[in-house]
Amino acid sequence: MTDEFMGPPWQMDWRLDALAVFDALPTHVRELVMAARAELVTAKDPYFRGIETDARLPDGMWVELARSSWPKGPRICYFDHGSGWLTYSFVPRVEDPQITVEQLFWLEYEPPGEEE
C-alpha cells in the first residue's frame, strides 16, 4: 500500500436499487450507461471541476452539480442527450477512493416513426 493519493481508474460501486434499475434497462441503454461509467472512472477528476471540463465528454453527455449550494456534494452525469442520468458521489480518500452511483434514471421514449 502506498501513502500517495491514488488516481484513475477509480473504483465504482452502485447502490443496490440503482443496480436493479441498470439491470432492467434495455441493452442499448445499458451500453450508454457503461460509456458514461467509463468516462467517470477514467477522468482525472470525476467531479469535472473548472472551465470547459465537459468538452472531452462524448456528445450527449455532461456533468453538473446536484445542488449548487453543495459544491463538494453529488454530481449528475447526464447521458443520451439528457434522457437519462445517474447521480454519483466521489470520495477522494487516500486509501480506496471511489465513485458511488446513488441513483439511475432513463426516460423511455418512442422515437418518431412512420404513421400507419
PDB file of C-alpha atoms in Angstrom:
ATOM      1  CA  MET A   1       0.000   0.000   0.000  1.00  0.00           C
ATOM      2  CA  THR A   2       1.209   3.485  -0.757  1.00  0.00           C
ATOM      3  CA  ASP A   3       0.652   6.731   1.131  1.00  0.00           C
ATOM      4  CA  GLU A   4       0.274   8.658  -2.111  1.00  0.00           C
ATOM      5  CA  PHE A   5      -3.111   9.705  -3.424  1.00  0.00           C
ATOM      6  CA  MET A   6      -4.388   7.144  -5.878  1.00  0.00           C
ATOM      7  CA  GLY A   7      -5.512   8.220  -9.334  1.00  0.00           C
ATOM      8  CA  PRO A   8      -7.675   6.847 -12.090  1.00  0.00           C
ATOM      9  CA  PRO A   9      -9.038   4.395 -12.897  1.00  0.00           C
ATOM     10  CA  TRP A  10     -11.317   4.864  -9.910  1.00  0.00           C
ATOM     11  CA  GLN A  11     -13.384   2.146  -8.320  1.00  0.00           C
ATOM     12  CA  MET A  12     -17.139   2.414  -8.800  1.00  0.00           C
ATOM     13  CA  ASP A  13     -19.780   0.983  -6.529  1.00  0.00           C
ATOM     14  CA  TRP A  14     -23.567   1.012  -7.030  1.00  0.00           C
ATOM     15  CA  ARG A  15     -26.393   1.242  -4.538  1.00  0.00           C
ATOM     16  CA  LEU A  16     -28.476  -1.902  -4.890  1.00  0.00           C
ATOM     17  CA  ASP A  17     -31.561  -0.009  -6.087  1.00  0.00           C
ATOM     18  CA  ALA A  18     -29.522   1.794  -8.772  1.00  0.00           C
ATOM     19  CA  LEU A  19     -28.012  -1.528  -9.862  1.00  0.00           C
ATOM     20  CA  ALA A  20     -31.507  -3.054 -10.118  1.00  0.00           C
ATOM     21  CA  VAL A  21     -32.567  -0.185 -12.405  1.00  0.00           C
ATOM     22  CA  PHE A  22     -29.429  -0.735 -14.515  1.00  0.00           C
ATOM     23  CA  ASP A  23     -30.179  -4.450 -14.866  1.00  0.00           C
ATOM     24  CA  ALA A  24     -33.738  -3.685 -16.037  1.00  0.00           C
ATOM     25  CA  LEU A  25     -32.675  -1.256 -18.793  1.00  0.00           C
ATOM     26  CA  PRO A  26     -32.718  -2.230 -22.478  1.00  0.00           C
ATOM     27  CA  THR A  27     -29.344  -3.349 -23.847  1.00  0.00           C
ATOM     28  CA  HIS A  28     -28.687  -0.198 -25.882  1.00  0.00           C
ATOM     29  CA  VAL A  29     -29.284   1.986 -22.804  1.00  0.00           C
ATOM     30  CA  ARG A  30     -27.025  -0.180 -20.615  1.00  0.00           C
ATOM     31  CA  GLU A  31     -24.306   0.441 -23.221  1.00  0.00           C
ATOM     32  CA  LEU A  32     -24.849   4.212 -22.847  1.00  0.00           C
ATOM     33  CA  VAL A  33     -24.605   3.884 -19.053  1.00  0.00           C
ATOM     34  CA  MET A  34     -21.409   1.844 -19.378  1.00  0.00           C
ATOM     35  CA  ALA A  35     -19.949   4.541 -21.668  1.00  0.00           C
ATOM     36  CA  ALA A  36     -20.781   7.146 -19.001  1.00  0.00           C
ATOM     37  CA  ARG A  37     -19.216   4.881 -16.376  1.00  0.00           C
ATOM     38  CA  ALA A  38     -16.048   4.552 -18.457  1.00  0.00           C
ATOM     39  CA  GLU A  39     -15.752   8.342 -18.663  1.00  0.00           C
ATOM     40  CA  LEU A  40     -16.205   8.765 -14.914  1.00  0.00           C
ATOM     41  CA  VAL A  41     -13.773   6.101 -13.747  1.00  0.00           C
ATOM     42  CA  THR A  42     -11.005   7.288 -16.082  1.00  0.00           C
ATOM     43  CA  ALA A  43     -11.405  11.042 -15.501  1.00  0.00           C
ATOM     44  CA  LYS A  44      -8.570  12.781 -13.675  1.00  0.00           C
ATOM     45  CA  ASP A  45     -11.238  14.486 -11.559  1.00  0.00           C
ATOM     46  CA  PRO A  46     -14.650  12.725 -11.620  1.00  0.00           C
ATOM     47  CA  TYR A  47     -16.285  15.950 -10.489  1.00  0.00           C
ATOM     48  CA  PHE A  48     -15.189  17.719 -13.712  1.00  0.00           C
ATOM     49  CA  ARG A  49     -14.244  20.956 -11.973  1.00  0.00           C
ATOM     50  CA  GLY A  50     -13.141  24.035 -13.875  1.00  0.00           C
ATOM     51  CA  ILE A  51     -13.910  25.661 -17.187  1.00  0.00           C
ATOM     52  CA  GLU A  52     -14.659  23.652 -20.343  1.00  0.00           C
ATOM     53  CA  THR A  53     -14.345  20.390 -18.445  1.00  0.00           C
ATOM     54  CA  ASP A  54     -17.192  18.671 -20.292  1.00  0.00           C
ATOM     55  CA  ALA A  55     -15.502  19.367 -23.638  1.00  0.00           C
ATOM     56  CA  ARG A  56     -13.876  15.921 -23.670  1.00  0.00           C
ATOM     57  CA  LEU A  57     -17.083  14.039 -22.866  1.00  0.00           C
ATOM     58  CA  PRO A  58     -18.928  12.236 -25.680  1.00  0.00           C
ATOM     59  CA  ASP A  59     -21.751  14.027 -27.473  1.00  0.00           C
ATOM     60  CA  GLY A  60     -24.945  13.948 -25.437  1.00  0.00           C
ATOM     61  CA  MET A  61     -23.177  13.623 -22.062  1.00  0.00           C
ATOM     62  CA  TRP A  62     -22.465  16.294 -19.467  1.00  0.00           C
ATOM     63  CA  VAL A  63     -21.902  16.595 -15.708  1.00  0.00           C
ATOM     64  CA  GLU A  64     -23.246  19.189 -13.295  1.00  0.00           C
ATOM     65  CA  LEU A  65     -23.764  19.759  -9.573  1.00  0.00           C
ATOM     66  CA  ALA A  66     -26.764  18.073  -7.996  1.00  0.00           C
ATOM     67  CA  ARG A  67     -27.171  21.110  -5.691  1.00  0.00           C
ATOM     68  CA  SER A  68     -25.416  24.417  -6.286  1.00  0.00           C
ATOM     69  CA  SER A  69     -25.311  25.046  -2.535  1.00  0.00           C
ATOM     70  CA  TRP A  70     -23.169  21.923  -2.028  1.00  0.00           C
ATOM     71  CA  PRO A  71     -20.132  22.248  -4.343  1.00  0.00           C
ATOM     72  CA  LYS A  72     -18.365  19.175  -2.924  1.00  0.00           C
ATOM     73  CA  GLY A  73     -21.543  17.082  -2.976  1.00  0.00           C
ATOM     74  CA  PRO A  74     -23.070  14.695  -5.505  1.00  0.00           C
ATOM     75  CA  ARG A  75     -22.956  15.253  -9.265  1.00  0.00           C
ATOM     76  CA  ILE A  76     -25.379  14.339 -12.016  1.00  0.00           C
ATOM     77  CA  CYS A  77     -23.998  12.742 -15.157  1.00  0.00           C
ATOM     78  CA  TYR A  78     -26.492  13.135 -17.987  1.00  0.00           C
ATOM     79  CA  PHE A  79     -26.362  10.738 -20.938  1.00  0.00           C
ATOM     80  CA  ASP A  80     -28.462  10.042 -24.033  1.00  0.00           C
ATOM     81  CA  HIS A  81     -28.831  13.809 -24.587  1.00  0.00           C
ATOM     82  CA  GLY A  82     -30.484  14.252 -21.181  1.00  0.00           C
ATOM     83  CA  SER A  83     -32.929  11.343 -21.464  1.00  0.00           C
ATOM     84  CA  GLY A  84     -31.028   9.554 -18.727  1.00  0.00           C
ATOM     85  CA  TRP A  85     -28.867  10.430 -15.786  1.00  0.00           C
ATOM     86  CA  LEU A  86     -27.031   8.941 -12.888  1.00  0.00           C
ATOM     87  CA  THR A  87     -26.353  10.684  -9.615  1.00  0.00           C
ATOM     88  CA  TYR A  88     -22.995   9.893  -8.066  1.00  0.00           C
ATOM     89  CA  SER A  89     -20.639  10.910  -5.291  1.00  0.00           C
ATOM     90  CA  PHE A  90     -16.858  10.764  -5.336  1.00  0.00           C
ATOM     91  CA  VAL A  91     -14.963  10.089  -2.126  1.00  0.00           C
ATOM     92  CA  PRO A  92     -11.312  11.072  -2.718  1.00  0.00           C
ATOM     93  CA  ARG A  93      -9.819   9.116   0.179  1.00  0.00           C
ATOM     94  CA  VAL A  94      -6.081   8.463   0.144  1.00  0.00           C
ATOM     95  CA  GLU A  95      -6.834   4.779   0.588  1.00  0.00           C
ATOM     96  CA  ASP A  96      -9.531   3.323  -1.610  1.00  0.00           C
ATOM     97  CA  PRO A  97     -11.009   6.386  -3.384  1.00  0.00           C
ATOM     98  CA  GLN A  98     -14.234   5.537  -5.162  1.00  0.00           C
ATOM     99  CA  ILE A  99     -17.294   6.710  -7.035  1.00  0.00           C
ATOM    100  CA  THR A 100     -20.699   5.627  -5.731  1.00  0.00           C
ATOM    101  CA  VAL A 101     -23.720   5.639  -8.044  1.00  0.00           C
ATOM    102  CA  GLU A 102     -26.679   6.599  -5.900  1.00  0.00           C
ATOM    103  CA  GLN A 103     -29.453   6.825  -8.485  1.00  0.00           C
ATOM    104  CA  LEU A 104     -30.003   5.892 -12.118  1.00  0.00           C
ATOM    105  CA  PHE A 105     -32.857   7.023 -14.340  1.00  0.00           C
ATOM    106  CA  TRP A 106     -33.693   6.726 -18.016  1.00  0.00           C
ATOM    107  CA  LEU A 107     -36.760   8.230 -19.656  1.00  0.00           C
ATOM    108  CA  GLU A 108     -38.052   5.606 -22.046  1.00  0.00           C
ATOM    109  CA  TYR A 109     -39.400   7.172 -25.181  1.00  0.00           C
ATOM    110  CA  GLU A 110     -40.603   6.112 -28.586  1.00  0.00           C
ATOM    111  CA  PRO A 111     -38.630   7.725 -31.395  1.00  0.00           C
ATOM    112  CA  PRO A 112     -40.831   9.384 -34.026  1.00  0.00           C
ATOM    113  CA  GLY A 113     -41.714   6.865 -36.691  1.00  0.00           C
ATOM    114  CA  GLU A 114     -43.913   6.499 -39.689  1.00  0.00           C
ATOM    115  CA  GLU A 115     -47.597   6.570 -39.016  1.00  0.00           C
ATOM    116  CA  GLU A 116     -49.621   3.668 -40.334  1.00  0.00           C
TER     117      GLU A 116
END
